[in-house]
mmCIF file of C-alpha atoms in Angstrom:
data_model
loop_
_atom_site.group_PDB
_atom_site.id
_atom_site.type_symbol
_atom_site.label_atom_id
_atom_site.label_comp_id
_atom_site.label_asym_id
_atom_site.label_seq_id
_atom_site.Cartn_x
_atom_site.Cartn_y
_atom_site.Cartn_z
ATOM 1 C CA MET A 1 -0.100 0.204 0.018
ATOM 2 C CA GLY A 2 1.607 3.293 -0.954
ATOM 3 C CA LEU A 3 1.851 5.802 1.622
ATOM 4 C CA ASN A 4 -0.679 8.398 0.370
ATOM 5 C CA LYS A 5 -3.222 5.816 1.208
ATOM 6 C CA ILE A 6 -1.988 5.477 4.884
ATOM 7 C CA LEU A 7 -0.286 8.817 5.549
ATOM 8 C CA HIS A 8 -3.698 10.333 7.465
ATOM 9 C CA THR A 9 -4.725 11.246 10.950
ATOM 10 C CA ASN A 10 -7.148 9.348 12.532
ATOM 11 C CA ALA A 11 -10.550 10.577 11.122
ATOM 12 C CA GLY A 12 -14.040 11.571 12.153
ATOM 13 C CA ASP A 13 -14.727 13.501 15.742
ATOM 14 C CA GLY A 14 -14.323 10.453 18.211
ATOM 15 C CA GLU A 15 -12.101 10.127 21.681
ATOM 16 C CA THR A 16 -8.924 9.017 19.512
ATOM 17 C CA SER A 17 -9.708 11.460 16.105
ATOM 18 C CA TYR A 18 -6.955 13.988 15.187
ATOM 19 C CA ALA A 19 -9.922 16.506 15.678
ATOM 20 C CA ASN A 20 -10.093 16.176 19.332
ATOM 21 C CA ASN A 21 -6.219 15.491 19.888
ATOM 22 C CA SER A 22 -4.488 18.449 18.439
ATOM 23 C CA ILE A 23 -3.953 20.632 21.225
ATOM 24 C CA VAL A 24 -0.364 20.858 20.841
ATOM 25 C CA GLN A 25 -0.673 21.716 16.920
ATOM 26 C CA LYS A 26 -2.990 25.022 18.183
ATOM 27 C CA TYR A 27 -0.590 25.906 20.345
ATOM 28 C CA GLY A 28 2.106 25.889 18.049
ATOM 29 C CA ILE A 29 0.127 27.315 15.584
ATOM 30 C CA SER A 30 -0.558 30.273 17.959
ATOM 31 C CA LYS A 31 2.760 30.695 18.489
ATOM 32 C CA THR A 32 3.377 31.591 14.885
ATOM 33 C CA TRP A 33 0.935 34.631 14.419
ATOM 34 C CA PRO A 34 3.756 37.219 15.071
ATOM 35 C CA ILE A 35 5.797 35.817 12.152
ATOM 36 C CA LEU A 36 2.141 35.470 10.356
ATOM 37 C CA ASP A 37 1.212 38.904 11.049
ATOM 38 C CA GLU A 38 4.488 40.363 10.300
ATOM 39 C CA THR A 39 4.758 38.371 6.906
ATOM 40 C CA LEU A 40 1.491 39.413 5.573
ATOM 41 C CA LYS A 41 1.658 43.370 6.415
ATOM 42 C CA ASN A 42 5.090 43.257 4.674
ATOM 43 C CA MET A 43 3.541 41.511 1.657
ATOM 44 C CA LEU A 44 0.943 44.208 1.877
ATOM 45 C CA ASP A 45 2.788 47.096 1.943
ATOM 46 C CA THR A 46 5.623 46.204 -0.549
ATOM 47 C CA GLU A 47 3.737 44.449 -3.078
ATOM 48 C CA ARG A 48 0.983 45.540 -5.570
ATOM 49 C CA PHE A 49 -1.299 42.538 -5.034
ATOM 50 C CA GLU A 50 -4.603 44.465 -4.995
ATOM 51 C CA GLU A 51 -4.540 44.581 -8.938
ATOM 52 C CA TYR A 52 -5.390 41.264 -8.526
ATOM 53 C CA CYS A 53 -9.022 41.493 -6.535
ATOM 54 C CA CYS A 54 -8.819 38.361 -5.589
ATOM 55 C CA PHE A 55 -6.255 37.085 -2.908
ATOM 56 C CA LYS A 56 -5.094 33.332 -3.463
ATOM 57 C CA MET A 57 -3.660 31.205 -0.636
ATOM 58 C CA VAL A 58 -3.308 27.382 0.056
ATOM 59 C CA ASP A 59 -2.994 25.501 2.931
ATOM 60 C CA PHE A 60 -0.640 22.517 2.525
ATOM 61 C CA GLY A 61 -1.151 19.408 5.296
ATOM 62 C CA CYS A 62 -4.132 21.335 6.464
ATOM 63 C CA ALA A 63 -5.584 17.938 8.248
ATOM 64 C CA SER A 64 -8.919 17.732 9.702
ATOM 65 C CA GLY A 65 -10.431 19.609 12.302
ATOM 66 C CA PRO A 66 -10.997 23.045 14.148
ATOM 67 C CA ASN A 67 -7.124 24.379 13.727
ATOM 68 C CA THR A 68 -7.350 24.518 9.849
ATOM 69 C CA LEU A 69 -10.400 27.051 10.401
ATOM 70 C CA LEU A 70 -8.424 28.985 12.949
ATOM 71 C CA VAL A 71 -5.610 29.508 10.727
ATOM 72 C CA LEU A 72 -8.074 30.504 8.020
ATOM 73 C CA SER A 73 -9.996 32.933 10.448
ATOM 74 C CA HIS A 74 -7.030 34.773 11.690
ATOM 75 C CA LEU A 75 -5.720 35.322 8.159
ATOM 76 C CA MET A 76 -8.742 36.604 7.162
ATOM 77 C CA ASP A 77 -8.907 38.936 10.372
ATOM 78 C CA THR A 78 -5.397 39.669 9.084
ATOM 79 C CA LEU A 79 -5.730 40.734 5.958
ATOM 80 C CA GLN A 80 -8.712 42.968 6.660
ATOM 81 C CA ASP A 81 -6.970 45.059 9.141
ATOM 82 C CA PHE A 82 -3.982 45.554 6.771
ATOM 83 C CA SER A 83 -5.349 45.955 3.381
ATOM 84 C CA SER A 84 -8.972 47.105 2.060
ATOM 85 C CA GLY A 85 -7.900 45.939 -1.395
ATOM 86 C CA PHE A 86 -8.941 42.515 -1.838
ATOM 87 C CA GLN A 87 -12.399 42.041 -2.714
ATOM 88 C CA GLU A 88 -12.262 38.037 -2.534
ATOM 89 C CA ILE A 89 -10.156 35.376 -1.034
ATOM 90 C CA GLN A 90 -9.792 31.811 -2.574
ATOM 91 C CA VAL A 91 -8.315 29.240 -0.387
ATOM 92 C CA PHE A 92 -7.416 25.863 -1.007
ATOM 93 C CA LEU A 93 -7.195 23.532 1.780
ATOM 94 C CA ASN A 94 -4.956 20.525 0.731
ATOM 95 C CA ASP A 95 -3.787 17.235 2.156
ATOM 96 C CA LEU A 96 -3.276 13.660 1.022
ATOM 97 C CA PRO A 97 -6.551 12.442 -0.456
ATOM 98 C CA ASP A 98 -7.370 9.698 2.486
ATOM 99 C CA ASN A 99 -7.388 12.806 4.623
ATOM 100 C CA ASP A 100 -10.764 13.495 6.280
ATOM 101 C CA PHE A 101 -12.258 15.903 3.986
ATOM 102 C CA ASN A 102 -15.791 15.242 4.860
ATOM 103 C CA ASN A 103 -15.472 16.067 8.373
ATOM 104 C CA LEU A 104 -13.220 19.066 7.537
ATOM 105 C CA PHE A 105 -16.320 20.372 5.201
ATOM 106 C CA LYS A 106 -18.897 20.212 7.784
ATOM 107 C CA LEU A 107 -16.885 22.767 9.738
ATOM 108 C CA VAL A 108 -16.874 24.685 6.751
ATOM 109 C CA GLN A 109 -20.148 25.437 6.568
ATOM 110 C CA SER A 110 -20.418 26.561 10.166
ATOM 111 C CA PHE A 111 -17.158 28.808 9.442
ATOM 112 C CA TYR A 112 -18.802 30.772 6.763
ATOM 113 C CA GLN A 113 -22.041 31.286 8.894
ATOM 114 C CA LYS A 114 -19.722 32.927 11.509
ATOM 115 C CA LYS A 115 -18.096 34.920 8.818
ATOM 116 C CA GLU A 116 -21.119 35.806 6.858
ATOM 117 C CA THR A 117 -21.839 39.378 8.802
ATOM 118 C CA LYS A 118 -18.549 40.615 7.125
ATOM 119 C CA THR A 119 -19.206 41.626 3.865
ATOM 120 C CA LYS A 120 -15.655 41.565 2.283
ATOM 121 C CA PRO A 121 -13.253 40.227 1.792
ATOM 122 C CA LEU A 122 -15.612 37.365 0.353
ATOM 123 C CA CYS A 123 -14.101 33.956 0.866
ATOM 124 C CA PHE A 124 -14.206 30.790 -1.510
ATOM 125 C CA ILE A 125 -12.857 27.648 0.032
ATOM 126 C CA TYR A 126 -12.090 24.364 -2.101
ATOM 127 C CA GLY A 127 -10.409 21.465 -1.246
ATOM 128 C CA SER A 128 -7.428 20.466 -3.251
ATOM 129 C CA PRO A 129 -6.515 16.585 -2.486
ATOM 130 C CA GLY A 130 -3.051 15.362 -3.622
ATOM 131 C CA SER A 131 0.760 15.387 -2.103
ATOM 132 C CA PHE A 132 2.675 18.582 -1.858
ATOM 133 C CA TYR A 133 5.433 16.917 -3.392
ATOM 134 C CA ASP A 134 3.831 17.386 -6.736
ATOM 135 C CA ARG A 135 2.591 20.318 -8.592
ATOM 136 C CA LEU A 136 -0.664 21.106 -7.525
ATOM 137 C CA PHE A 137 -1.490 24.568 -8.996
ATOM 138 C CA PRO A 138 -1.143 26.544 -12.334
ATOM 139 C CA SER A 139 2.483 28.941 -12.594
ATOM 140 C CA ASN A 140 2.229 32.254 -11.045
ATOM 141 C CA SER A 141 -1.326 31.795 -9.375
ATOM 142 C CA MET A 142 -0.610 31.592 -5.491
ATOM 143 C CA HIS A 143 0.108 34.834 -3.514
ATOM 144 C CA PHE A 144 0.417 33.025 -0.097
ATOM 145 C CA VAL A 145 1.525 29.579 1.147
ATOM 146 C CA TYR A 146 0.766 28.309 4.381
ATOM 147 C CA SER A 147 1.641 24.963 6.208
ATOM 148 C CA SER A 148 1.748 23.946 10.007
ATOM 149 C CA TYR A 149 3.240 20.969 10.966
ATOM 150 C CA SER A 150 3.422 19.245 7.844
ATOM 151 C CA ILE A 151 6.472 19.567 6.024
ATOM 152 C CA HIS A 152 8.755 17.425 8.375
ATOM 153 C CA TRP A 153 6.557 14.465 6.716
ATOM 154 C CA LEU A 154 8.556 12.770 3.853
ATOM 155 C CA SER A 155 7.395 11.528 0.582
ATOM 156 C CA GLY A 156 8.116 8.101 1.879
ATOM 157 C CA VAL A 157 10.056 5.773 3.993
ATOM 158 C CA PRO A 158 13.943 6.487 3.143
ATOM 159 C CA GLU A 159 14.982 3.855 0.649
ATOM 160 C CA GLY A 160 17.540 1.326 1.744
ATOM 161 C CA LEU A 161 16.321 1.129 5.367
ATOM 162 C CA GLU A 162 14.141 -2.178 5.064
ATOM 163 C CA SER A 163 15.350 -3.934 8.469
ATOM 164 C CA ASN A 164 18.610 -1.797 9.110
ATOM 165 C CA ASN A 165 16.824 0.110 11.789
ATOM 166 C CA LYS A 166 15.814 -3.477 13.652
ATOM 167 C CA GLU A 167 13.708 -2.509 16.811
ATOM 168 C CA ASN A 168 13.821 1.512 16.178
ATOM 169 C CA ILE A 169 10.968 3.125 14.044
ATOM 170 C CA TYR A 170 13.084 6.422 13.776
ATOM 171 C CA ILE A 171 16.493 7.572 14.280
ATOM 172 C CA ALA A 172 17.683 6.323 17.500
ATOM 173 C CA LYS A 173 20.957 6.016 19.479
ATOM 174 C CA THR A 174 21.194 2.577 18.453
ATOM 175 C CA SER A 175 20.745 3.531 14.388
ATOM 176 C CA PRO A 176 23.221 2.634 12.088
ATOM 177 C CA ALA A 177 24.950 5.588 10.345
ATOM 178 C CA ASN A 178 23.368 4.779 7.397
ATOM 179 C CA VAL A 179 20.090 5.329 8.854
ATOM 180 C CA LEU A 180 20.626 8.853 9.805
ATOM 181 C CA GLU A 181 22.080 9.559 6.327
ATOM 182 C CA ALA A 182 19.071 8.164 4.560
ATOM 183 C CA TYR A 183 16.789 9.874 6.321
ATOM 184 C CA ALA A 184 18.681 13.434 6.245
ATOM 185 C CA ASN A 185 18.998 12.914 2.343
ATOM 186 C CA GLN A 186 15.250 11.822 1.716
ATOM 187 C CA PHE A 187 14.456 15.014 3.717
ATOM 188 C CA GLN A 188 16.476 17.231 1.756
ATOM 189 C CA ARG A 189 15.476 15.783 -1.806
ATOM 190 C CA ASP A 190 11.938 16.207 -0.108
ATOM 191 C CA PHE A 191 12.321 19.552 0.849
ATOM 192 C CA PHE A 192 14.209 20.955 -1.964
ATOM 193 C CA LYS A 193 11.530 19.426 -4.302
ATOM 194 C CA PHE A 194 8.865 21.310 -2.467
ATOM 195 C CA LEU A 195 10.469 24.732 -2.837
ATOM 196 C CA ASN A 196 11.182 24.094 -6.553
ATOM 197 C CA ILE A 197 7.480 23.266 -7.277
ATOM 198 C CA ARG A 198 6.514 26.391 -5.057
ATOM 199 C CA GLY A 199 8.552 28.375 -6.480
ATOM 200 C CA GLU A 200 6.733 27.881 -10.091
ATOM 201 C CA GLU A 201 3.208 27.920 -8.420
ATOM 202 C CA MET A 202 3.671 31.475 -6.707
ATOM 203 C CA ILE A 203 3.998 34.906 -7.992
ATOM 204 C CA PRO A 204 7.085 36.796 -7.833
ATOM 205 C CA GLY A 205 6.860 38.767 -4.201
ATOM 206 C CA GLY A 206 4.301 35.940 -2.679
ATOM 207 C CA ARG A 207 5.138 35.009 0.934
ATOM 208 C CA MET A 208 5.120 31.692 2.295
ATOM 209 C CA VAL A 209 4.909 30.897 6.168
ATOM 210 C CA LEU A 210 6.079 27.490 7.091
ATOM 211 C CA SER A 211 6.149 25.542 10.795
ATOM 212 C CA LEU A 212 7.588 22.392 11.346
ATOM 213 C CA SER A 213 8.793 20.151 13.718
ATOM 214 C CA GLY A 214 12.302 20.502 14.690
ATOM 215 C CA ARG A 215 15.302 19.649 16.980
ATOM 216 C CA ARG A 216 17.535 22.006 19.109
ATOM 217 C CA LEU A 217 20.774 19.939 18.808
ATOM 218 C CA GLU A 218 23.096 19.021 15.632
ATOM 219 C CA ASP A 219 22.819 15.007 16.690
ATOM 220 C CA ALA A 220 19.600 13.752 14.617
ATOM 221 C CA SER A 221 19.836 10.483 17.409
ATOM 222 C CA SER A 222 19.027 12.828 20.283
ATOM 223 C CA MET A 223 16.864 11.419 22.575
ATOM 224 C CA VAL A 224 15.619 14.651 23.773
ATOM 225 C CA GLU A 225 14.140 15.256 20.403
ATOM 226 C CA ASN A 226 12.732 11.932 19.731
ATOM 227 C CA ALA A 227 11.641 10.585 22.936
ATOM 228 C CA HIS A 228 8.323 9.924 21.523
ATOM 229 C CA PHE A 229 9.467 7.509 18.702
ATOM 230 C CA THR A 230 12.143 5.822 20.993
ATOM 231 C CA ILE A 231 9.582 4.942 23.323
ATOM 232 C CA LEU A 232 6.829 3.780 21.201
ATOM 233 C CA ALA A 233 9.360 1.556 19.658
ATOM 234 C CA GLU A 234 10.389 0.426 22.836
ATOM 235 C CA THR A 235 6.571 -0.121 23.415
ATOM 236 C CA LEU A 236 5.943 -2.253 20.456
ATOM 237 C CA HIS A 237 9.335 -4.255 21.087
ATOM 238 C CA GLU A 238 7.590 -5.248 24.522
ATOM 239 C CA MET A 239 4.452 -6.430 22.830
ATOM 240 C CA VAL A 240 6.871 -8.442 20.247
ATOM 241 C CA VAL A 241 7.914 -10.286 23.416
ATOM 242 C CA GLU A 242 4.559 -10.897 24.564
ATOM 243 C CA GLY A 243 3.573 -12.346 21.242
ATOM 244 C CA GLN A 244 0.973 -9.576 20.477
ATOM 245 C CA VAL A 245 3.396 -8.290 17.425
ATOM 246 C CA GLU A 246 5.129 -9.758 14.963
ATOM 247 C CA LYS A 247 8.755 -9.013 14.723
ATOM 248 C CA ASP A 248 9.171 -9.258 11.093
ATOM 249 C CA ASP A 249 6.596 -6.176 11.200
ATOM 250 C CA LEU A 250 8.403 -3.989 13.630
ATOM 251 C CA TYR A 251 11.721 -4.390 12.130
ATOM 252 C CA SER A 252 10.359 -3.502 8.898
ATOM 253 C CA PHE A 253 8.371 -0.206 10.167
ATOM 254 C CA ASN A 254 10.179 3.321 9.904
ATOM 255 C CA VAL A 255 8.200 6.603 10.321
ATOM 256 C CA PRO A 256 8.313 8.523 7.359
ATOM 257 C CA ILE A 257 9.310 11.731 9.251
ATOM 258 C CA TYR A 258 12.588 13.904 9.665
ATOM 259 C CA ILE A 259 12.998 16.043 12.196
ATOM 260 C CA PRO A 260 15.648 18.977 11.189
ATOM 261 C CA CYS A 261 17.682 21.202 12.703
ATOM 262 C CA PRO A 262 17.674 24.843 11.734
ATOM 263 C CA ARG A 263 21.100 24.994 9.763
ATOM 264 C CA GLU A 264 19.491 21.860 7.644
ATOM 265 C CA VAL A 265 16.336 24.048 6.902
ATOM 266 C CA GLU A 266 18.606 27.332 5.995
ATOM 267 C CA THR A 267 21.037 25.304 3.944
ATOM 268 C CA ILE A 268 18.240 23.631 1.395
ATOM 269 C CA ILE A 269 16.621 27.255 1.011
ATOM 270 C CA ALA A 270 19.872 28.883 0.112
ATOM 271 C CA ASP A 271 20.560 25.911 -1.990
ATOM 272 C CA GLN A 272 17.108 25.827 -3.540
ATOM 273 C CA GLY A 273 17.655 29.494 -4.641
ATOM 274 C CA SER A 274 13.647 30.314 -5.155
ATOM 275 C CA PHE A 275 13.051 31.950 -2.048
ATOM 276 C CA LYS A 276 14.559 34.617 0.437
ATOM 277 C CA LEU A 277 14.652 33.451 3.942
ATOM 278 C CA ASP A 278 13.241 36.651 5.563
ATOM 279 C CA LYS A 279 12.812 35.699 9.283
ATOM 280 C CA MET A 280 13.378 32.366 11.043
ATOM 281 C CA ASP A 281 11.511 31.813 14.642
ATOM 282 C CA VAL A 282 12.202 28.711 17.041
ATOM 283 C CA PHE A 283 10.396 27.974 20.221
ATOM 284 C CA PRO A 284 9.379 25.243 22.289
ATOM 285 C CA VAL A 285 5.661 24.023 22.276
ATOM 286 C CA PRO A 286 4.964 21.800 25.776
ATOM 287 C CA TRP A 287 4.068 17.959 25.325
ATOM 288 C CA ASP A 288 0.634 19.049 27.281
ATOM 289 C CA PRO A 289 0.058 22.704 26.687
ATOM 290 C CA SER A 290 -3.231 22.590 28.548
ATOM 291 C CA GLN A 291 -1.084 21.909 31.976
ATOM 292 C CA ASP A 292 -0.412 24.856 34.507
ATOM 293 C CA GLU A 293 2.202 24.985 37.160
ATOM 294 C CA ASN A 294 0.906 21.866 38.613
ATOM 295 C CA PHE A 295 2.754 19.548 36.477
ATOM 296 C CA GLU A 296 1.392 15.690 36.600
ATOM 297 C CA LYS A 297 3.390 13.580 35.034
ATOM 298 C CA SER A 298 0.899 10.916 34.134
ATOM 299 C CA ARG A 299 -1.565 13.539 32.864
ATOM 300 C CA CYS A 300 1.139 14.919 30.664
ATOM 301 C CA ALA A 301 1.768 11.010 29.551
ATOM 302 C CA LYS A 302 -1.666 10.149 28.628
ATOM 303 C CA PHE A 303 -2.119 13.546 26.793
ATOM 304 C CA ALA A 304 1.114 12.961 24.691
ATOM 305 C CA ALA A 305 0.039 9.279 24.032
ATOM 306 C CA ASP A 306 -3.286 10.623 22.613
ATOM 307 C CA SER A 307 -1.545 12.857 20.234
ATOM 308 C CA VAL A 308 0.792 10.725 18.769
ATOM 309 C CA ARG A 309 -1.939 7.932 18.529
ATOM 310 C CA ALA A 310 -4.245 10.659 16.684
ATOM 311 C CA VAL A 311 -1.414 10.952 13.981
ATOM 312 C CA ILE A 312 0.614 7.550 13.719
ATOM 313 C CA GLU A 313 -2.357 5.043 14.621
ATOM 314 C CA PRO A 314 -3.524 4.825 10.828
ATOM 315 C CA MET A 315 -0.012 3.963 10.016
ATOM 316 C CA LEU A 316 0.510 1.138 12.301
ATOM 317 C CA ALA A 317 -2.866 -0.515 11.467
ATOM 318 C CA SER A 318 -2.049 -0.519 7.966
ATOM 319 C CA HIS A 319 1.815 -2.136 8.531
ATOM 320 C CA PHE A 320 1.199 -4.481 11.319
ATOM 321 C CA SER A 321 0.162 -7.911 9.883
ATOM 322 C CA ARG A 322 -1.651 -9.080 12.988
ATOM 323 C CA VAL A 323 -4.756 -7.819 14.327
ATOM 324 C CA VAL A 324 -3.416 -5.512 17.255
ATOM 325 C CA ASN A 325 -5.599 -4.041 20.220
ATOM 326 C CA TYR A 326 -4.282 -0.336 20.151
ATOM 327 C CA ASP A 327 -6.046 0.897 23.058
ATOM 328 C CA VAL A 328 -3.527 -1.733 24.892
ATOM 329 C CA VAL A 329 -0.766 -0.480 22.640
ATOM 330 C CA PHE A 330 -1.252 3.342 23.813
ATOM 331 C CA GLU A 331 -1.860 2.316 27.253
ATOM 332 C CA LYS A 332 1.494 0.903 27.327
ATOM 333 C CA TYR A 333 2.839 3.751 25.932
ATOM 334 C CA ALA A 334 1.635 6.363 28.140
ATOM 335 C CA GLU A 335 2.635 4.201 31.176
ATOM 336 C CA LYS A 336 6.392 4.299 29.314
ATOM 337 C CA LEU A 337 6.418 8.142 28.565
ATOM 338 C CA ALA A 338 5.246 8.940 32.362
ATOM 339 C CA GLU A 339 8.637 7.060 33.513
ATOM 340 C CA HIS A 340 10.536 9.123 31.170
ATOM 341 C CA LEU A 341 9.121 12.272 32.273
ATOM 342 C CA SER A 342 11.026 14.455 34.628
ATOM 343 C CA LYS A 343 9.588 16.881 37.167
ATOM 344 C CA GLU A 344 10.094 19.305 34.818
ATOM 345 C CA LYS A 345 7.493 19.862 31.790
ATOM 346 C CA PRO A 346 8.964 18.572 28.381
ATOM 347 C CA SER A 347 8.418 20.397 25.257
ATOM 348 C CA HIS A 348 8.941 19.808 21.480
ATOM 349 C CA PHE A 349 10.936 22.403 19.311
ATOM 350 C CA THR A 350 9.182 24.180 16.463
ATOM 351 C CA ILE A 351 10.962 26.118 13.555
ATOM 352 C CA ALA A 352 8.815 28.819 11.903
ATOM 353 C CA ILE A 353 10.251 30.338 8.666
ATOM 354 C CA SER A 354 8.603 33.233 6.538
ATOM 355 C CA LEU A 355 10.002 33.186 2.850
ATOM 356 C CA ARG A 356 10.025 35.785 -0.008
ATOM 357 C CA ARG A 357 9.683 34.200 -3.346
ATOM 358 C CA LYS A 358 12.063 35.887 -5.355
#
């Protein structure tokens, strides 16, 4: 089965759905408001886009749930604040074909109703299924591109891994050097291609704001950045020992994701050449943004396990040949995460960038 069929989040609006387990992403999105607002203001101050009348944008990797409309609502309000020239906004929501577009477009209807009291700009929303590593739009057609927590997903599992990574499902301390190299090279090719294609689709002077999971350290095998995947691999290995998961399935499973450091991102942008890096911001995102000063390890671990499950369960379900009780998997996973946690609130690392089409 191709990755385009399994790279999607848990659908619907149930207990394990992405729609109900994406608070981490919501928190990270809100932290990008300053760079998003600054980018839009600068674009509208320096470019003559009003002559087009219709502002055209795309959200790549939009997923499903309220976060998608949160981004769009903020963007529309910002455009109204900074520009009176655009009469219409055309928005394309992009993700792979098996994304839960049905649930997303139910939310779109309520979004229209909330915005209907504002006469301009009028907003027209469309679905655009497909891989953002392929051409999706005509040349010189897009004014603005946005993406949050999607670009770190690769176009596929890096070639040559097969069973070389054995009990790991991502880069870990015990991963051979060729595994690290394969992942880094795949990200370099994919991000280069993403920028190259966007360079064709966007008009000169157009802007792009991207946020993605990143790492603080140059060492790609750092447990600090990869704890979620390392501990999930340990959980699955225990279930192999217990006879609940096939060993060959674990040995052949690798997550098609790469968590880069800022230097890697900057280098690829410079090498590709279609865009100028206007700004880069880096910031932490708590594993559980809902917790206050009274940090509870078990609660944080359960929250983190549910967040990971909402994203990765479809991949596990499609890969592992034996029928697996994923309630058990992620209950064990939460217990292991709790053991890993210190008394301090743990956090992810996010890279946000603002790019200008040359």
